[in-house]
Coordinates of C-alpha atoms in Angstrom, one line a residue:
X13 CA 77.8 163.9 63.0
X14 CA 79.7 165.0 59.8
X15 CA 78.1 161.9 58.0
X16 CA 74.8 163.5 58.3
X17 CA 75.9 166.5 56.3
X18 CA 73.5 169.0 57.6
X19 CA 73.4 172.7 56.3
X20 CA 75.4 173.8 53.4
X21 CA 73.3 176.1 51.3
X22 CA 69.7 175.2 51.4
X23 CA 67.7 172.6 49.7
X24 CA 67.9 174.3 46.3
X25 CA 71.8 174.6 46.4
X26 CA 71.8 170.9 47.4
X27 CA 69.5 169.8 44.6
X28 CA 71.6 171.7 42.1
X29 CA 74.9 170.3 43.3
X30 CA 73.5 166.9 43.1
X31 CA 72.3 167.2 39.4
X32 CA 75.7 168.5 38.6
X33 CA 77.4 165.6 40.4
X34 CA 75.2 163.0 38.7
X35 CA 76.0 164.7 35.3
X36 CA 79.8 164.4 36.3
X37 CA 79.2 160.7 37.0
X38 CA 77.5 159.8 33.8
X39 CA 80.2 161.5 31.7
X40 CA 82.9 159.9 33.7
X41 CA 81.3 156.5 33.6
X42 CA 81.1 156.6 29.7
X43 CA 84.8 157.4 29.4
X44 CA 85.6 154.6 31.9
X45 CA 83.5 152.2 29.7
X46 CA 85.7 153.3 26.6
X47 CA 88.9 152.6 28.3
X48 CA 87.8 149.4 29.9
X49 CA 86.8 148.1 26.5
X50 CA 90.2 149.0 24.8
X51 CA 92.6 145.7 24.4
X52 CA 95.1 145.8 27.4
X53 CA 98.0 145.2 25.1
X54 CA 97.4 148.4 22.8
X55 CA 99.9 151.1 23.6
X56 CA 99.4 153.7 20.8
X57 CA 98.9 157.4 21.2
X58 CA 95.2 157.0 21.1
X59 CA 95.3 154.7 24.2
X60 CA 97.0 157.4 26.0
X61 CA 94.6 160.0 25.1
X62 CA 91.6 157.8 26.2
X63 CA 93.4 157.3 29.5
X64 CA 94.0 161.1 30.1
X65 CA 90.5 161.9 29.3
X66 CA 89.0 159.4 31.7
X67 CA 91.3 160.2 34.4
X68 CA 90.6 164.0 33.8
X69 CA 86.9 163.2 34.2
X70 CA 87.2 161.4 37.4
X71 CA 89.7 164.1 38.8
X72 CA 86.9 166.6 38.3
X73 CA 84.2 164.3 39.8
X74 CA 86.5 163.4 42.8
X75 CA 87.2 167.2 43.5
X76 CA 83.5 168.2 43.1
X77 CA 82.5 165.7 45.6
X78 CA 85.1 166.9 48.1
X79 CA 84.4 170.5 47.6
X80 CA 80.5 170.0 47.8
X81 CA 80.3 167.2 50.2
X82 CA 77.9 168.7 52.7
X83 CA 75.4 169.8 49.9
X84 CA 75.6 166.3 48.3
X85 CA 74.9 164.6 51.6
X86 CA 72.1 166.8 52.2
X87 CA 70.7 165.9 48.7
X88 CA 71.0 162.3 49.4
X89 CA 74.5 161.2 48.5
X90 CA 75.4 157.8 50.0
X91 CA 78.7 156.6 51.4
X92 CA 78.8 153.6 48.9
X93 CA 78.6 156.2 45.8
X94 CA 81.9 157.7 46.8
X95 CA 83.3 154.2 47.4
X96 CA 82.1 153.5 43.9
X97 CA 84.1 156.6 42.4
X98 CA 87.2 155.4 44.4
X99 CA 86.8 152.0 43.3
X100 CA 86.6 153.2 39.6
X101 CA 89.8 155.2 40.3
X102 CA 91.6 152.1 41.6
X103 CA 90.4 150.0 38.6
X104 CA 91.9 152.9 36.2
X105 CA 95.2 152.6 38.2
X106 CA 95.3 148.9 38.0
X107 CA 94.3 148.9 34.2
X108 CA 97.0 151.2 33.5
X109 CA 99.7 149.1 35.4
X110 CA 98.5 146.0 33.3
X111 CA 99.0 148.2 30.1
X112 CA 102.3 149.8 31.0
X113 CA 103.9 147.6 33.8
X114 CA 104.6 150.8 35.7
X115 CA 104.7 150.0 39.3
X116 CA 103.5 153.4 40.5
X117 CA 100.1 152.7 38.9
X118 CA 99.9 149.5 40.9
X119 CA 100.7 151.3 44.1
X120 CA 98.1 154.0 43.1
X121 CA 95.6 151.2 43.1
X122 CA 96.4 149.8 46.4
X123 CA 96.2 153.2 48.0
X124 CA 92.7 153.8 46.7
X125 CA 91.5 150.3 47.6
X126 CA 93.1 150.5 51.0
X127 CA 91.2 153.9 51.7
X128 CA 87.9 152.3 50.6
X129 CA 88.4 149.4 52.9
X130 CA 89.6 151.4 56.0
X131 CA 86.6 153.8 55.6
X132 CA 84.0 151.0 55.2
X133 CA 82.4 152.7 52.1
X134 CA 80.7 149.5 51.1
X135 CA 80.1 148.3 54.8
X136 CA 76.5 148.8 56.1
X137 CA 77.8 149.1 59.8
X138 CA 80.3 151.9 58.9
X139 CA 77.7 153.8 56.7
X140 CA 75.6 153.9 60.0
X141 CA 72.9 151.8 58.0
X142 CA 73.0 148.4 60.1
X143 CA 69.8 146.8 59.2
X144 CA 67.5 145.6 61.9
X145 CA 67.5 141.9 62.6
X146 CA 64.4 141.4 60.3
X147 CA 66.1 143.7 57.6
X148 CA 68.7 142.3 55.1
X149 CA 71.6 144.2 53.6
X150 CA 71.2 145.4 50.1
X151 CA 72.2 142.6 47.8
X152 CA 73.4 145.0 45.1
X153 CA 75.7 146.8 47.5
X154 CA 76.9 143.3 48.7
X155 CA 77.8 142.4 45.2
X156 CA 79.7 145.5 45.0
X157 CA 81.6 144.7 48.2
X158 CA 82.4 141.2 47.0
X159 CA 83.9 142.5 43.7
X160 CA 85.8 145.4 45.5
X161 CA 87.5 142.6 47.9
X162 CA 88.4 140.5 44.9
X163 CA 89.9 143.5 42.9
X164 CA 91.9 144.6 46.1
X165 CA 93.0 141.1 46.7
X166 CA 94.8 140.8 43.3
X167 CA 96.5 144.1 43.7
X168 CA 97.7 143.2 47.2
X169 CA 98.9 139.9 46.0
X170 CA 100.9 141.6 43.2
X171 CA 102.6 144.1 45.8
X172 CA 103.4 141.1 48.1
X173 CA 101.5 142.5 51.1
X174 CA 100.9 139.2 52.7
X175 CA 99.2 140.4 55.9
X176 CA 96.6 142.5 53.7
X177 CA 96.2 139.4 51.4
X178 CA 95.4 137.3 54.5
X179 CA 92.9 139.7 56.0
X180 CA 91.2 140.3 52.6
X181 CA 90.7 136.5 52.1
X182 CA 89.3 136.2 55.6
X183 CA 86.9 139.2 54.9
X184 CA 85.8 137.8 51.7
X185 CA 84.9 134.5 53.2
X186 CA 83.0 136.0 56.0
X187 CA 81.1 138.3 53.6
X188 CA 80.2 135.5 51.5
X189 CA 78.9 133.4 54.5
X190 CA 77.0 136.2 55.8
X191 CA 75.4 136.9 52.3
X192 CA 74.5 133.2 52.0
X193 CA 72.6 133.4 55.4
X194 CA 70.9 136.6 54.7
X195 CA 69.8 135.6 51.1
X196 CA 69.3 131.7 51.3
X197 CA 67.2 131.7 48.0
X198 CA 70.1 133.2 46.1
X199 CA 72.6 131.2 44.2
X200 CA 76.0 132.4 45.1
X201 CA 77.7 129.7 43.0
X202 CA 79.9 132.2 41.2
X203 CA 81.2 133.8 44.3
X204 CA 81.7 130.3 45.8
X205 CA 83.9 129.4 42.9
X206 CA 86.0 132.8 43.5
X207 CA 86.4 131.7 47.1
X208 CA 87.6 128.3 46.0
X209 CA 90.0 129.9 43.6
X210 CA 91.3 132.2 46.2
X211 CA 92.0 129.3 48.8
X212 CA 93.6 127.2 46.2
X213 CA 95.8 130.0 44.8
X214 CA 96.9 131.3 48.2
X215 CA 97.7 127.6 49.3
X216 CA 99.8 127.1 46.2
X217 CA 101.6 130.5 46.3
X218 CA 102.6 130.0 50.1
X219 CA 106.0 131.2 50.3
X220 CA 108.9 129.8 52.4
X221 CA 110.2 131.4 55.4
X222 CA 112.2 134.5 54.7
X223 CA 112.1 133.8 51.1
X224 CA 113.1 136.6 48.7
X225 CA 110.5 138.4 46.4
X226 CA 110.2 137.2 42.8
X227 CA 110.9 140.5 41.4
X228 CA 114.4 141.5 40.4
X229 CA 116.2 142.7 43.5
X230 CA 119.3 144.8 42.7
X231 CA 120.9 143.8 46.1
X232 CA 120.5 140.0 45.7
X233 CA 120.2 139.5 41.8
X234 CA 122.8 141.8 40.6
X235 CA 126.4 140.1 40.9
X236 CA 129.3 142.8 40.9
X237 CA 131.9 140.2 40.1
X238 CA 130.6 139.7 36.7
X239 CA 130.0 143.2 35.7
X240 CA 133.2 143.7 33.9
X241 CA 132.6 140.6 31.8
X242 CA 129.1 141.7 30.9
X243 CA 130.3 145.4 29.9
X244 CA 132.5 143.4 27.4
X245 CA 129.5 142.1 25.7
X246 CA 128.4 145.5 24.8
X247 CA 131.1 145.8 22.2
X248 CA 128.7 143.5 20.2
X249 CA 124.9 143.9 19.3
X250 CA 123.1 144.2 22.7
X251 CA 119.3 143.6 22.9
X252 CA 117.0 144.6 25.8
X253 CA 113.9 143.0 27.0
X254 CA 111.2 145.6 25.7
X255 CA 108.0 143.5 25.9
X256 CA 106.7 140.2 27.1
X257 CA 103.6 138.2 26.4
X258 CA 102.4 135.6 29.0
X259 CA 99.8 133.1 28.7
X260 CA 98.6 129.8 29.8
X261 CA 96.0 127.2 29.3
X262 CA 95.8 124.0 31.4
X263 CA 93.0 122.0 32.6
X264 CA 92.2 122.7 36.3
X265 CA 95.1 125.0 36.5
X266 CA 95.6 127.2 39.7
X267 CA 94.2 130.5 39.1
X268 CA 92.3 133.6 40.5
X269 CA 90.0 135.2 38.1
X270 CA 92.1 135.4 35.0
X271 CA 95.4 135.4 36.6
X272 CA 97.0 131.8 36.4
X273 CA 99.7 130.9 39.2
X274 CA 102.2 130.4 36.4
X275 CA 101.6 133.7 34.8
X276 CA 101.5 135.5 38.2
X277 CA 105.0 134.1 39.0
X278 CA 106.3 135.0 35.6
X279 CA 104.9 138.3 35.8
X280 CA 106.7 139.1 38.9
X281 CA 110.0 137.8 37.7
X282 CA 109.9 140.3 34.9
X283 CA 109.8 143.5 37.2
X284 CA 112.2 145.5 39.4
X285 CA 111.6 145.1 43.0
X286 CA 110.7 148.7 44.3
X287 CA 113.1 149.9 47.0
X288 CA 113.0 152.6 49.7
X289 CA 110.1 155.1 50.3
X290 CA 108.9 154.3 46.7
X291 CA 107.1 151.2 48.0
X292 CA 105.5 152.6 51.1
X293 CA 101.9 153.6 51.1
X294 CA 101.1 157.1 52.8
X295 CA 100.5 157.1 56.5
X296 CA 96.9 157.5 57.3
X297 CA 95.5 159.7 60.3
X298 CA 92.6 158.3 62.4
X299 CA 89.4 159.5 61.5
X300 CA 87.3 161.3 64.4
X301 CA 83.7 159.8 64.7
X302 CA 83.9 158.5 61.2
X303 CA 82.9 161.7 59.7
X304 CA 83.1 162.9 56.0
X305 CA 85.1 165.7 57.0
X306 CA 88.1 164.0 58.2
X307 CA 91.3 164.8 56.6
X308 CA 92.7 161.2 56.2
X309 CA 93.3 159.6 52.9
X310 CA 90.3 157.4 53.4
X311 CA 87.8 160.2 54.0
X312 CA 87.2 161.1 50.4
X313 CA 90.2 163.3 50.4
X314 CA 92.6 160.7 48.9
X315 CA 95.2 162.2 46.6
X316 CA 94.0 161.6 43.2
X317 CA 97.2 163.0 41.7
X318 CA 99.0 159.9 42.5
X319 CA 99.5 159.1 38.6
X320 CA 101.3 162.5 38.5
X321 CA 103.2 162.4 41.6
X322 CA 106.9 161.4 41.8
X323 CA 106.1 157.5 42.6
X324 CA 108.9 156.3 40.1
X325 CA 112.0 154.8 41.7
X326 CA 114.8 157.0 40.1
X327 CA 117.4 154.3 40.8
X328 CA 115.8 151.7 38.4
X329 CA 115.1 151.4 34.7
X330 CA 111.5 150.8 33.6
X331 CA 109.9 147.4 33.7
X332 CA 109.4 145.7 30.4
X333 CA 105.7 146.0 29.3
X334 CA 103.7 142.8 29.5
X335 CA 100.6 141.6 27.8
X336 CA 98.9 139.0 29.8
X337 CA 96.4 136.9 28.0
X338 CA 94.1 134.5 29.6
X339 CA 92.9 131.5 27.6
X340 CA 93.2 133.2 24.1
X341 CA 92.0 131.8 20.9
X342 CA 94.9 131.2 18.4
X343 CA 93.8 134.1 16.1
X344 CA 93.9 136.4 19.2
X345 CA 97.1 135.3 20.3
X346 CA 98.7 135.7 16.9
X347 CA 97.2 139.2 16.5
X348 CA 98.5 140.4 19.8
X349 CA 102.1 139.0 19.0
X350 CA 101.8 140.9 15.6
X351 CA 100.8 144.3 17.3
X352 CA 103.7 143.9 19.7
X353 CA 106.2 143.0 17.2
X354 CA 105.2 146.1 15.0
X355 CA 106.2 148.3 18.0
X356 CA 109.3 146.5 18.8
X357 CA 112.4 148.7 18.5
X358 CA 115.4 147.8 16.8
X359 CA 117.3 146.9 20.0
X360 CA 114.2 145.3 21.6
X361 CA 113.5 141.7 22.2
X362 CA 110.0 140.2 22.9
X363 CA 109.7 137.3 25.4
X364 CA 106.9 134.9 24.6
X365 CA 105.9 132.6 27.5
X366 CA 103.4 129.9 26.7
X367 CA 102.3 127.3 29.3
X368 CA 100.0 124.7 27.9
X369 CA 99.4 120.9 27.3
X370 CA 100.2 119.6 24.0
X371 CA 100.3 116.7 21.5
X372 CA 103.7 115.1 20.1
X373 CA 103.8 113.7 16.5
X374 CA 105.9 110.6 17.6
X375 CA 106.5 109.8 13.8
X376 CA 109.0 112.5 13.7
X377 CA 111.3 110.7 16.2
X378 CA 111.8 113.8 18.1
X379 CA 113.8 115.5 15.4
X380 CA 112.5 119.0 14.1
X381 CA 111.2 118.9 10.6
X382 CA 110.8 122.3 8.9
X383 CA 109.9 121.1 5.5
X384 CA 106.4 119.9 6.3
X385 CA 103.8 121.0 8.8
X386 CA 104.2 119.4 12.1
X387 CA 101.5 117.4 13.8
X388 CA 103.0 118.5 17.1
X389 CA 101.2 121.4 18.9
X390 CA 100.0 123.0 22.0
X391 CA 96.4 122.9 23.1
X392 CA 95.1 126.5 23.9
X393 CA 91.3 125.6 24.1
X394 CA 89.2 122.5 24.1
X395 CA 90.3 119.6 22.1
X396 CA 87.1 118.8 20.1
X397 CA 86.9 121.7 17.7
X398 CA 88.9 120.5 14.6
X399 CA 92.4 122.0 15.7
X400 CA 91.2 125.7 15.9
X401 CA 92.8 125.8 19.1
X402 CA 96.0 124.0 18.4
X403 CA 99.3 126.3 18.4
X404 CA 101.9 124.9 16.0
X405 CA 105.4 125.7 16.0
X406 CA 105.1 127.1 12.6
X407 CA 102.7 129.6 13.8
X408 CA 105.4 131.7 15.5
X409 CA 108.2 131.4 12.8
X410 CA 106.7 134.6 10.9
X411 CA 107.4 136.6 13.9
X412 CA 111.2 135.6 13.9
X413 CA 111.7 138.6 11.8
X414 CA 112.3 140.4 15.2
X415 CA 114.5 139.0 18.0
X416 CA 112.3 136.4 20.0
X417 CA 113.0 135.0 23.5
X418 CA 110.6 131.9 23.7
X419 CA 109.8 130.0 26.9
X420 CA 107.5 126.8 26.2
X421 CA 106.3 125.1 29.2
X422 CA 104.7 122.0 27.9
X423 CA 104.8 118.4 28.0
X424 CA 105.3 118.8 24.1
X425 CA 107.8 121.7 24.3
X426 CA 110.3 119.7 22.2
X427 CA 108.0 120.2 19.1
X428 CA 109.1 123.9 19.3
X429 CA 112.8 122.9 18.3
X430 CA 111.2 123.1 14.8
X431 CA 111.6 126.9 15.0
X432 CA 115.5 126.6 15.2
X433 CA 117.0 127.1 11.9
X434 CA 113.6 128.0 10.2
X435 CA 113.7 131.6 11.4
X436 CA 113.0 134.5 9.0
X437 CA 115.6 136.7 10.0
X438 CA 116.5 136.6 13.7
X439 CA 117.7 133.4 15.4
X440 CA 115.2 132.8 18.2
X441 CA 116.5 132.0 21.7
X442 CA 114.5 129.1 23.2
X443 CA 114.0 127.6 26.6
X444 CA 112.1 124.4 26.6
X445 CA 110.6 122.6 29.7
X446 CA 111.1 118.9 30.2
X447 CA 108.4 116.7 28.6
X448 CA 107.8 115.1 32.0
X449 CA 107.7 116.5 35.4
X450 CA 109.9 114.8 38.2
X451 CA 107.7 114.6 41.4
X452 CA 108.8 113.8 44.9
X453 CA 106.5 114.1 47.8
X454 CA 105.3 117.5 46.5
X455 CA 102.0 117.7 44.7
X456 CA 103.0 119.6 41.6
X457 CA 99.5 119.3 39.8
X458 CA 98.3 121.9 42.6
X459 CA 101.5 124.1 42.8
X460 CA 101.8 125.3 39.3
X461 CA 104.4 124.3 36.6
X462 CA 107.7 122.9 38.0
X463 CA 109.8 124.5 35.1
X464 CA 108.1 127.9 35.4
X465 CA 108.7 127.6 39.4
X466 CA 112.4 126.9 38.9
X467 CA 112.8 130.0 36.6
X468 CA 110.9 132.3 38.9
X469 CA 111.7 131.0 42.4
X470 CA 114.7 128.4 42.0
X471 CA 115.1 127.6 45.6
X472 CA 111.6 127.2 46.4
X473 CA 111.2 125.1 43.4
X474 CA 114.4 122.9 44.6
X475 CA 112.7 122.5 48.2
X476 CA 109.5 121.5 46.5
X477 CA 111.4 118.9 44.5
X478 CA 113.0 117.2 47.3
X479 CA 109.7 117.3 49.4
X480 CA 110.4 120.2 51.8
X481 CA 107.5 122.0 53.1
X482 CA 107.4 125.8 53.7
X483 CA 108.3 125.5 57.5
X484 CA 112.0 124.8 57.0
X485 CA 114.1 126.5 59.5
X486 CA 114.7 130.3 58.5
X487 CA 118.5 130.0 59.1
X488 CA 118.8 127.0 57.0
X489 CA 116.9 128.4 54.1
X490 CA 118.8 131.6 54.4
X491 CA 122.0 129.8 54.1
X492 CA 120.7 128.0 51.2
X493 CA 119.9 131.2 49.5
X494 CA 123.2 132.6 50.1
X495 CA 124.8 129.4 48.6
X496 CA 122.6 129.5 45.5
X497 CA 123.4 133.4 44.9
X498 CA 127.2 132.7 45.1
X499 CA 126.7 129.8 42.7
X500 CA 124.8 131.9 40.1
X501 CA 127.3 134.8 40.5
X502 CA 130.1 132.3 39.6
X503 CA 128.2 130.8 36.7
X504 CA 127.5 134.1 35.4
X505 CA 131.2 135.0 35.0
X506 CA 131.8 131.3 33.5
X507 CA 129.2 132.0 30.9
X508 CA 130.2 135.4 29.9
X509 CA 133.7 134.3 29.5
X510 CA 133.1 131.2 27.6
X511 CA 134.8 131.1 24.3
X512 CA 131.9 129.2 22.5
X513 CA 129.1 131.3 23.7
X514 CA 126.6 131.6 20.8
X515 CA 125.8 135.2 19.7
X516 CA 122.2 134.7 20.4
X517 CA 122.8 134.3 24.1
X518 CA 125.6 136.8 23.9
X519 CA 123.4 139.6 22.9
X520 CA 120.8 139.2 25.5
X521 CA 122.9 138.4 28.4
X522 CA 123.4 142.2 29.3
X523 CA 119.7 142.4 29.9
X524 CA 119.3 141.7 33.7
X525 CA 115.8 139.8 33.3
X526 CA 117.1 137.7 30.6
X527 CA 120.3 136.9 32.2
X528 CA 118.8 135.9 35.4
X529 CA 116.2 133.5 33.5
X530 CA 119.3 131.9 31.6
X531 CA 121.1 131.3 34.9
X532 CA 118.2 129.8 36.4
X533 CA 117.5 127.6 33.3
X534 CA 121.2 126.4 33.9
X535 CA 120.4 125.4 37.6
X536 CA 117.1 123.9 36.6
X537 CA 118.8 121.6 34.1
X538 CA 121.7 120.6 36.2
X539 CA 119.6 119.8 39.4
X540 CA 117.0 117.8 37.3
X541 CA 119.9 116.0 35.7
X542 CA 121.6 115.1 39.0
X543 CA 118.3 114.2 40.8
X544 CA 118.3 110.4 41.4
X545 CA 114.8 110.0 40.5
X546 CA 115.1 111.1 36.9
X547 CA 115.2 108.6 33.9
X548 CA 116.1 109.7 30.6
X549 CA 116.0 113.0 28.7
X550 CA 112.4 113.5 28.7
X551 CA 112.9 114.7 32.4
X552 CA 115.4 117.6 31.3
X553 CA 114.7 120.9 29.9
X554 CA 116.6 121.8 26.8
X555 CA 117.6 125.2 25.0
X556 CA 118.4 126.3 21.5
X557 CA 120.9 127.6 20.6
X558 CA 123.2 125.2 22.9
X559 CA 124.7 127.0 25.9
X560 CA 128.5 126.5 26.4
X561 CA 129.7 123.0 27.9
X562 CA 131.2 125.0 30.8
X563 CA 127.9 125.3 32.2
X564 CA 126.4 121.9 31.4
X565 CA 125.2 119.6 34.0
X566 CA 128.5 117.6 33.8
X567 CA 130.6 120.6 34.5
X568 CA 132.6 120.5 37.7
X569 CA 131.9 124.1 38.4
X570 CA 127.9 123.4 38.1
X571 CA 128.0 120.2 40.2
X572 CA 130.4 121.6 42.9
X573 CA 128.0 124.5 43.8
X574 CA 124.8 122.2 43.8
X575 CA 126.5 119.7 46.0
X576 CA 127.2 122.4 48.4
X577 CA 123.6 123.3 48.4
X578 CA 122.4 119.7 48.9
X579 CA 124.6 119.3 51.8
X580 CA 123.5 122.4 53.6
X581 CA 119.9 121.0 53.2
X582 CA 120.8 117.3 54.1
X583 CA 119.7 115.9 50.8
X584 CA 123.1 115.3 48.9
X585 CA 122.4 111.5 49.0
X586 CA 119.6 112.0 46.7
X587 CA 121.6 113.3 43.8
X588 CA 124.2 111.6 41.6
X589 CA 127.4 113.8 41.7
X590 CA 130.7 112.8 40.1
X591 CA 133.4 111.2 42.4
X592 CA 135.8 114.0 41.6
X593 CA 133.2 116.5 42.5
X594 CA 132.6 115.1 45.9
X595 CA 136.4 114.5 46.6
X596 CA 136.9 118.2 45.8
X597 CA 134.3 119.4 48.1
X598 CA 135.5 117.1 51.0
X599 CA 139.1 118.6 50.6
X600 CA 138.0 122.3 50.6

């Protein structure tokens, strides 16, 4: 078999090749460690230089092991070592995706990870090293295999590969059970926790039948009827979403590793949905006898030039760059915001999304007070450390010298109204969540934030609000999607043509991502306002500056479309519509 790698230049040549191989591995690993330790939000020229150096090192290493494979196998090269190299390359692609938000790097990571899985580089049976009944699998290799599956699972989730996600989750569970049986004296507590996170995350992220992707889809999210009116806005100052900072800190929040469910949804919401052949992975040929000399992508002959290949969809603009920070300290968060603001262009806007619990200072009576330091804040850490983890509205005011689009998802979001009117140069756009969550039969505590859900998957959030499960009939759900899409298209025209549209909203509406967030906010606010179970304004989201009255919850054009949606789903009796709106829809 080719795996045995016999022949190929004698023992001396094989030993020399293996020494050269080890030297290349050590050099590549040192460069990999430098890139891994770089802050993920840095985007300067030196970051690009480091990335190019490490990728060049792994390119040399990968090609060397391809060209000298027989000699290396004869000298003792193991299949898991090749898997380790491929895994590092996959990690490089994923890290570069997180740094740049370019989908081609995410796809590159998927290609390498899929190849590792299909060739079983870390699997003992595929290596031809199946242990005897008395012999246990190598524990170190098993840890590598578990880490690989966890990394691959995140990439597959971000690419919405539902079948791959299901398969990887099942394999991870099976590997862990097998490991526990083989090593009863070993505590796999950390890996058990990872499995619990996977199970909980996938349960919460279970999509409705035929639901559309969270990413911006040109076919579904772009409304041609409003394009002439959006074009008129270009006569004014126009801002584009250049960067986004996403962070969350909640007790017992749904997460997988360092990616929370809320940031996972918001991350996808701020990217373009790839189209055509761009989002397809290369077709693999079947390997013969599982040999090393196979020409398929999983054989070690994976195309390492994926980063340089034309994997960019020419029909789509670039994604806004994102910095995703897991449980940051306040000083770290402020340092990241400052770094991004330094690099912000004159026509760029920074979106800051924060999902966290907070404390309100009720002595202020709910009114912003910009003259004194507020005692209202968000918790971004434990509460018993003297306030070092408290984020105050005043902490963000210095950054309003640049255009900011703030989304605060918290039970104390109203405290951040203090920013409005206290800006240092640019009026900030604020979308603020309700102070309390409206619940129906759905368990919102285990399904992420309701407000974030409305901003990222509005119809799914609506169905959750009224207590529908994911097994709703496909044709009913599809019709509801069409009604909501038509409603958003109509509201987009109304918003763009409103005489009292504030300049702050007017200058960000031409950006497709921000425009979609604003329209979904209008939908969320109207739905929660009309829902029968709500009591008082604490259940309603808010925005500053105010949006036009033509898109308020009391507007007939808003209520009419929501009534049509509720009638299609059979829940109209659970909402309070104006009589004139009900009469109008009956007579249509």
